[in-house]
PDB file of C-alpha atoms and ligand atoms in Angstrom:
ATOM      1  CA  MET A   6     -90.172  86.748 -69.338  1.00 40.00           C
ATOM      2  CA  SER A   7     -89.514  83.402 -67.720  1.00 41.00           C
ATOM      3  CA  SER A   8     -89.415  80.367 -69.949  1.00 39.00           C
ATOM      4  CA  VAL A   9     -91.856  78.563 -67.658  1.00 41.00           C
ATOM      5  CA  ALA A  10     -94.487  81.170 -68.401  1.00 42.00           C
ATOM      6  CA  ASP A  11     -93.865  80.941 -72.126  1.00 47.00           C
ATOM      7  CA  VAL A  12     -94.557  77.225 -72.061  1.00 54.00           C
ATOM      8  CA  SER A  13     -97.579  77.255 -69.781  1.00 73.00           C
ATOM      9  CA  GLY A  14     -99.252  80.450 -71.033  1.00 92.00           C
ATOM     10  CA  ILE A  15     -99.656  81.508 -67.421  1.00 97.00           C
ATOM     11  CA  ARG A  16     -98.517  84.888 -66.218  1.00 98.00           C
ATOM     12  CA  ILE A  17     -97.896  85.912 -62.622  1.00 98.00           C
ATOM     13  CA  ASN A  18     -97.847  89.694 -62.131  1.00 98.00           C
ATOM     14  CA  PRO A  19     -96.893  90.796 -58.600  1.00 98.00           C
ATOM     15  CA  SER A  20     -98.510  94.075 -57.526  1.00 98.00           C
ATOM     16  CA  ILE A  21     -96.043  96.592 -56.122  1.00 98.00           C
ATOM     17  CA  LEU A  22     -98.842  98.050 -54.007  1.00 98.00           C
ATOM     18  CA  ALA A  23     -97.626  95.503 -51.451  1.00 98.00           C
ATOM     19  CA  ALA A  24     -93.940  96.375 -51.935  1.00 98.00           C
ATOM     20  CA  ASP A  25     -91.721  98.787 -50.032  1.00 96.00           C
ATOM     21  CA  PHE A  26     -92.021 101.974 -52.116  1.00 93.00           C
ATOM     22  CA  VAL A  27     -88.703 103.455 -50.984  1.00 94.00           C
ATOM     23  CA  ASN A  28     -86.750 100.313 -51.883  1.00 96.00           C
ATOM     24  CA  MET A  29     -88.291  99.693 -55.258  1.00 96.00           C
ATOM     25  CA  GLN A  30     -85.199  98.415 -57.038  1.00 96.00           C
ATOM     26  CA  ALA A  31     -84.499  95.897 -54.274  1.00 97.00           C
ATOM     27  CA  GLU A  32     -88.156  94.863 -54.276  1.00 98.00           C
ATOM     28  CA  LEU A  33     -88.084  94.299 -58.052  1.00 98.00           C
ATOM     29  CA  ALA A  34     -84.962  92.170 -57.630  1.00 97.00           C
ATOM     30  CA  ARG A  35     -86.954  89.897 -55.285  1.00 98.00           C
ATOM     31  CA  ILE A  36     -89.443  89.076 -58.080  1.00 98.00           C
ATOM     32  CA  ALA A  37     -87.036  88.296 -60.931  1.00 98.00           C
ATOM     33  CA  THR A  38     -89.229  85.417 -62.171  1.00 98.00           C
ATOM     34  CA  ALA A  39     -92.354  87.592 -62.501  1.00 98.00           C
ATOM     35  CA  ASP A  40     -93.798  88.009 -65.973  1.00 98.00           C
ATOM     36  CA  PHE A  41     -94.897  91.625 -65.460  1.00 98.00           C
ATOM     37  CA  VAL A  42     -94.848  94.099 -62.596  1.00 98.00           C
ATOM     38  CA  HIS A  43     -98.399  95.204 -61.813  1.00 98.00           C
ATOM     39  CA  VAL A  44     -98.574  98.922 -61.060  1.00 98.00           C
ATOM     40  CA  ASP A  45    -101.764 100.210 -59.400  1.00 98.00           C
ATOM     41  CA  VAL A  46    -102.469 103.847 -60.199  1.00 98.00           C
ATOM     42  CA  MET A  47    -105.241 105.300 -57.999  1.00 98.00           C
ATOM     43  CA  ASP A  48    -106.619 108.839 -58.017  1.00 98.00           C
ATOM     44  CA  ASN A  49    -108.787 109.080 -54.876  1.00 98.00           C
ATOM     45  CA  HIS A  50    -111.730 109.670 -57.194  1.00 98.00           C
ATOM     46  CA  PHE A  51    -112.467 106.477 -59.076  1.00 98.00           C
ATOM     47  CA  VAL A  52    -111.359 104.631 -55.928  1.00 98.00           C
ATOM     48  CA  PRO A  53    -111.007 105.946 -52.352  1.00 98.00           C
ATOM     49  CA  ASN A  54    -107.217 105.655 -52.303  1.00 98.00           C
ATOM     50  CA  LEU A  55    -104.237 107.449 -53.795  1.00 98.00           C
ATOM     51  CA  THR A  56    -100.975 105.959 -55.034  1.00 98.00           C
ATOM     52  CA  PHE A  57     -98.703 107.371 -57.714  1.00 96.00           C
ATOM     53  CA  GLY A  58     -98.794 109.009 -61.121  1.00 97.00           C
ATOM     54  CA  PRO A  59     -96.843 109.089 -64.380  1.00 98.00           C
ATOM     55  CA  GLN A  60     -93.670 110.555 -62.887  1.00 97.00           C
ATOM     56  CA  MET A  61     -93.189 107.720 -60.416  1.00 97.00           C
ATOM     57  CA  VAL A  62     -94.273 105.087 -62.934  1.00 98.00           C
ATOM     58  CA  GLY A  63     -91.831 106.555 -65.456  1.00 98.00           C
ATOM     59  CA  ARG A  64     -88.957 106.024 -63.017  1.00 97.00           C
ATOM     60  CA  ILE A  65     -90.044 102.457 -62.333  1.00 97.00           C
ATOM     61  CA  GLN A  66     -90.287 101.848 -66.072  1.00 98.00           C
ATOM     62  CA  ALA A  67     -86.786 103.254 -66.578  1.00 97.00           C
ATOM     63  CA  THR A  68     -85.228 101.021 -63.926  1.00 95.00           C
ATOM     64  CA  SER A  69     -87.296  97.823 -63.955  1.00 97.00           C
ATOM     65  CA  PRO A  70     -85.902  94.747 -65.705  1.00 97.00           C
ATOM     66  CA  ILE A  71     -89.474  93.398 -65.812  1.00 98.00           C
ATOM     67  CA  PRO A  72     -92.114  94.885 -68.150  1.00 98.00           C
ATOM     68  CA  LEU A  73     -94.861  96.999 -66.578  1.00 98.00           C
ATOM     69  CA  ASP A  74     -98.544  96.091 -66.393  1.00 99.00           C
ATOM     70  CA  VAL A  75    -100.223  99.377 -65.446  1.00 99.00           C
ATOM     71  CA  HIS A  76    -103.705  99.224 -63.874  1.00 99.00           C
ATOM     72  CA  LEU A  77    -105.385 102.611 -63.943  1.00 99.00           C
ATOM     73  CA  MET A  78    -108.062 103.035 -61.282  1.00 99.00           C
ATOM     74  CA  ILE A  79    -108.758 106.603 -62.310  1.00 98.00           C
ATOM     75  CA  THR A  80    -111.504 108.747 -63.772  1.00 98.00           C
ATOM     76  CA  ASP A  81    -110.934 110.348 -67.172  1.00 98.00           C
ATOM     77  CA  PRO A  82    -108.595 107.623 -68.473  1.00 98.00           C
ATOM     78  CA  GLU A  83    -108.707 109.286 -71.913  1.00 98.00           C
ATOM     79  CA  ARG A  84    -106.691 112.131 -70.397  1.00 98.00           C
ATOM     80  CA  TRP A  85    -104.034 109.977 -68.674  1.00 98.00           C
ATOM     81  CA  ALA A  86    -103.759 106.481 -70.141  1.00 98.00           C
ATOM     82  CA  PRO A  87    -101.821 107.389 -73.328  1.00 98.00           C
ATOM     83  CA  GLU A  88     -99.072 108.929 -71.198  1.00 98.00           C
ATOM     84  CA  TYR A  89     -98.400 105.545 -69.543  1.00 98.00           C
ATOM     85  CA  ALA A  90     -98.203 103.870 -72.940  1.00 98.00           C
ATOM     86  CA  GLU A  91     -95.847 106.586 -74.148  1.00 98.00           C
ATOM     87  CA  LEU A  92     -93.492 106.126 -71.231  1.00 98.00           C
ATOM     88  CA  GLY A  93     -93.106 102.511 -72.312  1.00 98.00           C
ATOM     89  CA  ALA A  94     -95.476 100.418 -70.192  1.00 98.00           C
ATOM     90  CA  ALA A  95     -95.980  97.008 -71.797  1.00 98.00           C
ATOM     91  CA  SER A  96     -99.674  97.090 -70.997  1.00 98.00           C
ATOM     92  CA  VAL A  97    -102.079  99.792 -69.911  1.00 99.00           C
ATOM     93  CA  THR A  98    -105.435  98.795 -68.453  1.00 99.00           C
ATOM     94  CA  PHE A  99    -108.235 101.279 -67.802  1.00 99.00           C
ATOM     95  CA  HIS A 100    -111.669 100.738 -66.261  1.00 98.00           C
ATOM     96  CA  LEU A 101    -114.707 100.362 -68.484  1.00 98.00           C
ATOM     97  CA  GLU A 102    -116.790 102.124 -65.829  1.00 98.00           C
ATOM     98  CA  ALA A 103    -114.596 105.233 -66.158  1.00 98.00           C
ATOM     99  CA  ALA A 104    -114.177 105.433 -69.920  1.00 98.00           C
ATOM    100  CA  ALA A 105    -116.248 107.664 -72.205  1.00 98.00           C
ATOM    101  CA  ASP A 106    -114.916 106.023 -75.374  1.00 98.00           C
ATOM    102  CA  PRO A 107    -113.352 102.657 -74.456  1.00 98.00           C
ATOM    103  CA  VAL A 108    -112.873 101.482 -78.056  1.00 98.00           C
ATOM    104  CA  GLY A 109    -111.214 104.737 -79.072  1.00 98.00           C
ATOM    105  CA  LEU A 110    -108.906 104.635 -76.065  1.00 98.00           C
ATOM    106  CA  ALA A 111    -107.953 100.979 -76.614  1.00 98.00           C
ATOM    107  CA  ARG A 112    -107.093 101.773 -80.232  1.00 98.00           C
ATOM    108  CA  ARG A 113    -104.983 104.735 -79.146  1.00 98.00           C
ATOM    109  CA  LEU A 114    -103.017 102.615 -76.643  1.00 98.00           C
ATOM    110  CA  ARG A 115    -102.302  99.937 -79.240  1.00 98.00           C
ATOM    111  CA  GLU A 116    -101.288 102.606 -81.730  1.00 98.00           C
ATOM    112  CA  ILE A 117     -98.721 103.935 -79.241  1.00 98.00           C
ATOM    113  CA  GLY A 118     -97.417 100.400 -78.876  1.00 98.00           C
ATOM    114  CA  SER A 119     -98.649  99.040 -75.571  1.00 98.00           C
ATOM    115  CA  ARG A 120    -101.090  96.229 -74.948  1.00 98.00           C
ATOM    116  CA  ALA A 121    -104.555  97.615 -74.274  1.00 98.00           C
ATOM    117  CA  GLY A 122    -106.446  96.293 -71.276  1.00 98.00           C
ATOM    118  CA  ILE A 123    -109.961  96.872 -70.000  1.00 98.00           C
ATOM    119  CA  ALA A 124    -110.927  96.273 -66.372  1.00 98.00           C
ATOM    120  CA  VAL A 125    -114.301  95.725 -64.732  1.00 98.00           C
ATOM    121  CA  LYS A 126    -115.366  96.016 -61.110  1.00 98.00           C
ATOM    122  CA  PRO A 127    -117.123  93.058 -59.453  1.00 98.00           C
ATOM    123  CA  ALA A 128    -120.662  94.390 -60.147  1.00 98.00           C
ATOM    124  CA  THR A 129    -120.114  95.019 -63.878  1.00 98.00           C
ATOM    125  CA  PRO A 130    -121.526  92.153 -65.977  1.00 97.00           C
ATOM    126  CA  ALA A 131    -119.645  90.212 -68.645  1.00 97.00           C
ATOM    127  CA  ASP A 132    -121.846  90.979 -71.624  1.00 95.00           C
ATOM    128  CA  VAL A 133    -120.982  94.685 -71.715  1.00 96.00           C
ATOM    129  CA  LEU A 134    -117.452  93.571 -72.601  1.00 97.00           C
ATOM    130  CA  PHE A 135    -118.432  91.476 -75.602  1.00 96.00           C
ATOM    131  CA  ASP A 136    -118.487  94.520 -77.915  1.00 93.00           C
ATOM    132  CA  ILE A 137    -114.941  95.505 -77.016  1.00 96.00           C
ATOM    133  CA  LEU A 138    -113.393  92.053 -76.739  1.00 96.00           C
ATOM    134  CA  ASP A 139    -111.731  92.213 -80.141  1.00 97.00           C
ATOM    135  CA  GLU A 140    -110.320  95.683 -79.480  1.00 98.00           C
ATOM    136  CA  VAL A 141    -108.268  94.772 -76.404  1.00 98.00           C
ATOM    137  CA  ASP A 142    -105.340  92.507 -75.549  1.00 98.00           C
ATOM    138  CA  GLN A 143    -106.406  91.748 -72.010  1.00 98.00           C
ATOM    139  CA  ILE A 144    -109.489  91.877 -69.828  1.00 98.00           C
ATOM    140  CA  LEU A 145    -109.100  92.388 -66.106  1.00 98.00           C
ATOM    141  CA  VAL A 146    -111.848  90.895 -63.964  1.00 98.00           C
ATOM    142  CA  MET A 147    -111.526  92.462 -60.519  1.00 99.00           C
ATOM    143  CA  THR A 148    -111.917  89.839 -57.824  1.00 99.00           C
ATOM    144  CA  VAL A 149    -112.191  92.482 -55.068  1.00 98.00           C
ATOM    145  CA  GLU A 150    -113.568  96.027 -55.056  1.00 98.00           C
ATOM    146  CA  PRO A 151    -110.655  98.066 -56.443  1.00 98.00           C
ATOM    147  CA  GLY A 152    -108.823 100.402 -54.090  1.00 98.00           C
ATOM    148  CA  PHE A 153    -106.830  98.374 -51.597  1.00 98.00           C
ATOM    149  CA  GLY A 154    -104.510  95.404 -51.358  1.00 98.00           C
ATOM    150  CA  GLY A 155    -105.003  92.607 -48.870  1.00 98.00           C
ATOM    151  CA  GLN A 156    -108.754  92.114 -49.373  1.00 98.00           C
ATOM    152  CA  SER A 157    -110.575  88.779 -49.638  1.00 98.00           C
ATOM    153  CA  PHE A 158    -111.129  87.156 -53.014  1.00 98.00           C
ATOM    154  CA  MET A 159    -114.781  87.313 -54.193  1.00 98.00           C
ATOM    155  CA  PRO A 160    -115.739  83.886 -55.613  1.00 98.00           C
ATOM    156  CA  GLU A 161    -119.006  85.367 -56.932  1.00 98.00           C
ATOM    157  CA  THR A 162    -116.971  86.965 -59.757  1.00 98.00           C
ATOM    158  CA  MET A 163    -116.092  83.547 -61.206  1.00 98.00           C
ATOM    159  CA  PRO A 164    -119.254  83.032 -63.304  1.00 98.00           C
ATOM    160  CA  LYS A 165    -118.429  86.293 -65.118  1.00 98.00           C
ATOM    161  CA  LEU A 166    -114.920  85.056 -65.819  1.00 98.00           C
ATOM    162  CA  ARG A 167    -116.337  81.806 -67.194  1.00 98.00           C
ATOM    163  CA  LEU A 168    -118.683  83.701 -69.514  1.00 98.00           C
ATOM    164  CA  LEU A 169    -115.796  85.776 -70.831  1.00 98.00           C
ATOM    165  CA  ALA A 170    -113.565  82.738 -71.255  1.00 97.00           C
ATOM    166  CA  ASP A 171    -116.340  80.921 -73.149  1.00 97.00           C
ATOM    167  CA  GLU A 172    -116.982  83.903 -75.403  1.00 97.00           C
ATOM    168  CA  ALA A 173    -113.253  84.370 -76.087  1.00 97.00           C
ATOM    169  CA  ARG A 174    -112.897  80.675 -76.935  1.00 96.00           C
ATOM    170  CA  ARG A 175    -115.961  80.793 -79.190  1.00 97.00           C
ATOM    171  CA  ARG A 176    -114.406  83.658 -81.157  1.00 96.00           C
ATOM    172  CA  GLY A 177    -110.951  82.090 -81.261  1.00 96.00           C
ATOM    173  CA  SER A 178    -109.701  85.198 -79.463  1.00 96.00           C
ATOM    174  CA  SER A 179    -106.222  85.333 -77.939  1.00 95.00           C
ATOM    175  CA  VAL A 180    -107.231  87.934 -75.337  1.00 97.00           C
ATOM    176  CA  TRP A 181    -105.596  87.402 -71.940  1.00 98.00           C
ATOM    177  CA  LEU A 182    -107.956  87.064 -68.992  1.00 98.00           C
ATOM    178  CA  GLN A 183    -106.548  88.619 -65.855  1.00 98.00           C
ATOM    179  CA  VAL A 184    -107.734  88.443 -62.248  1.00 98.00           C
ATOM    180  CA  ASP A 185    -106.727  90.880 -59.518  1.00 99.00           C
ATOM    181  CA  GLY A 186    -107.499  90.933 -55.810  1.00 98.00           C
ATOM    182  CA  GLY A 187    -107.109  88.316 -53.103  1.00 98.00           C
ATOM    183  CA  ILE A 188    -105.175  85.934 -55.363  1.00 98.00           C
ATOM    184  CA  SER A 189    -103.186  83.479 -53.244  1.00 98.00           C
ATOM    185  CA  ALA A 190    -102.243  79.812 -53.097  1.00 97.00           C
ATOM    186  CA  SER A 191    -105.734  79.078 -51.797  1.00 97.00           C
ATOM    187  CA  THR A 192    -107.709  81.039 -54.437  1.00 98.00           C
ATOM    188  CA  ILE A 193    -105.643  80.888 -57.634  1.00 98.00           C
ATOM    189  CA  GLU A 194    -106.885  77.436 -58.633  1.00 98.00           C
ATOM    190  CA  GLN A 195    -110.538  78.458 -58.840  1.00 97.00           C
ATOM    191  CA  ALA A 196    -109.620  81.498 -60.952  1.00 98.00           C
ATOM    192  CA  ALA A 197    -107.474  79.379 -63.288  1.00 98.00           C
ATOM    193  CA  GLU A 198    -110.190  76.781 -63.519  1.00 97.00           C
ATOM    194  CA  ALA A 199    -112.730  79.495 -64.448  1.00 97.00           C
ATOM    195  CA  GLY A 200    -110.495  80.644 -67.319  1.00 97.00           C
ATOM    196  CA  ALA A 201    -107.938  83.160 -66.042  1.00 98.00           C
ATOM    197  CA  ASP A 202    -104.411  82.986 -67.474  1.00 98.00           C
ATOM    198  CA  THR A 203    -102.895  86.131 -65.950  1.00 98.00           C
ATOM    199  CA  PHE A 204    -102.778  86.539 -62.180  1.00 98.00           C
ATOM    200  CA  VAL A 205    -102.070  89.654 -60.149  1.00 99.00           C
ATOM    201  CA  ALA A 206    -100.927  89.016 -56.590  1.00 98.00           C
ATOM    202  CA  GLY A 207     -99.761  91.648 -54.123  1.00 98.00           C
ATOM    203  CA  SER A 208     -99.699  90.436 -50.549  1.00 98.00           C
ATOM    204  CA  ALA A 209     -99.332  86.766 -51.522  1.00 98.00           C
ATOM    205  CA  VAL A 210     -96.017  87.592 -53.248  1.00 98.00           C
ATOM    206  CA  PHE A 211     -94.466  90.527 -51.368  1.00 98.00           C
ATOM    207  CA  GLY A 212     -95.783  89.286 -48.024  1.00 97.00           C
ATOM    208  CA  ALA A 213     -93.933  85.990 -48.497  1.00 98.00           C
ATOM    209  CA  GLY A 214     -90.460  85.425 -47.075  1.00 96.00           C
ATOM    210  CA  ASP A 215     -89.283  84.392 -50.521  1.00 97.00           C
ATOM    211  CA  PRO A 216     -91.329  86.203 -53.206  1.00 98.00           C
ATOM    212  CA  ASP A 217     -89.820  84.214 -56.092  1.00 97.00           C
ATOM    213  CA  ALA A 218     -90.769  80.959 -54.358  1.00 98.00           C
ATOM    214  CA  ALA A 219     -94.301  82.345 -53.880  1.00 98.00           C
ATOM    215  CA  ILE A 220     -94.447  83.119 -57.622  1.00 98.00           C
ATOM    216  CA  ALA A 221     -93.351  79.561 -58.432  1.00 98.00           C
ATOM    217  CA  GLY A 222     -96.013  78.152 -56.116  1.00 98.00           C
ATOM    218  CA  LEU A 223     -98.754  80.281 -57.669  1.00 98.00           C
ATOM    219  CA  ARG A 224     -97.588  79.358 -61.164  1.00 98.00           C
ATOM    220  CA  ALA A 225     -97.631  75.646 -60.426  1.00 97.00           C
ATOM    221  CA  ALA A 226    -101.079  75.788 -58.815  1.00 97.00           C
ATOM    222  CA  ALA A 227    -102.520  77.744 -61.740  1.00 97.00           C
ATOM    223  CA  ALA A 228    -100.937  75.433 -64.325  1.00 95.00           C
ATOM    224  CA  ALA A 229    -102.400  72.358 -62.636  1.00 93.00           C
ATOM    225  CA  SER A 230    -105.907  73.863 -62.744  1.00 92.00           C
ATOM    226  CA  VAL A 231    -105.710  75.244 -66.283  1.00 83.00           C
ATOM    227  CA  HIS A 232    -104.866  71.784 -67.543  1.00 63.00           C
ATOM    228  CA  ARG A 233    -108.064  70.398 -66.030  1.00 56.00           C
ATOM    229  CA  HIS A 234    -110.213  72.389 -68.511  1.00 53.00           C
TER     230      HIS A 234
HETATM  231  C1  DX5 B   3    -106.585  96.511 -55.768  1.00 91.09           C
HETATM  232  C2  DX5 B   3    -105.431  96.444 -56.728  1.00 91.09           C
HETATM  233  C3  DX5 B   3    -104.695  95.168 -56.658  1.00 91.09           C
HETATM  234  C4  DX5 B   3    -104.025  94.894 -55.336  1.00 91.09           C
HETATM  235  C5  DX5 B   3    -104.002  93.405 -55.140  1.00 91.09           C
HETATM  236  O1  DX5 B   3    -107.408  97.561 -56.088  1.00 91.09           O
HETATM  237  O2  DX5 B   3    -105.902  96.596 -58.051  1.00 91.09           O
HETATM  238  O3  DX5 B   3    -103.768  95.043 -57.721  1.00 91.09           O
HETATM  239  O4  DX5 B   3    -102.715  95.393 -55.264  1.00 91.09           O
HETATM  240  O5  DX5 B   3    -103.517  93.125 -53.872  1.00 91.09           O
HETATM  241  P1  DX5 B   3    -103.756  91.707 -53.185  1.00 91.09           P
HETATM  242  O6  DX5 B   3    -103.149  90.661 -54.040  1.00 91.09           O
HETATM  243  O7  DX5 B   3    -103.064  91.864 -51.869  1.00 91.09           O
HETATM  244  O8  DX5 B   3    -105.252  91.511 -53.041  1.00 91.09           O
HETATM  245 ZN1   ZN B   4    -104.496  96.108 -59.691  1.00 91.09          ZN
END
């Protein structure tokens, strides 16, 4: 992890959904300053899109110098999520809306040794997460409808993020609050200001001429807003 991130407590996780899949090693080399690589697993069931599964993610894990932040947009996460933890992903995030036993699954992921994350779609309220807050290492507040990169950030998700940040602070929790979807130089500040500390960005990073410079720009913008709390 970059030393800048360690100091600021801000993490920038580029999503490889916006990368060139057949040049993955070269693409990973373009984001050397990233904190984690965000890997979007989609099953054409929980979301209307299809990406890759454990075999592909296992190869990325084996070759990536950057730890993996796996985002599972799949039904039946109890069946699949442990496999991603077992292959060595640093964090595995599943959707609350898809999980039959979210607490049990989070415990299983931690037991295997990965960080456990829980994600919520834009329409899912904050309070349903309060019961599981202490069982997870990160909460992912989707800032677009999951399924595709390149969509517009939904500012209406910010009050939910604020509620979660307030609740986490009240409990003295060290849970990371992640945002994903439409994060760019023009939207990252409002997310940081609302309480996010971990930022997924696909097109804003891989669509830039210099992805590492884009990461630095996002990091600086987020840090400036976080410090205004
Ligand atoms: C969307 C995915 C995101 C996506 C973000 O369902 O979960 O991680 O790759 O892409 P951008 O940053 O382009 O909105
Ligand atoms: Zn994602």
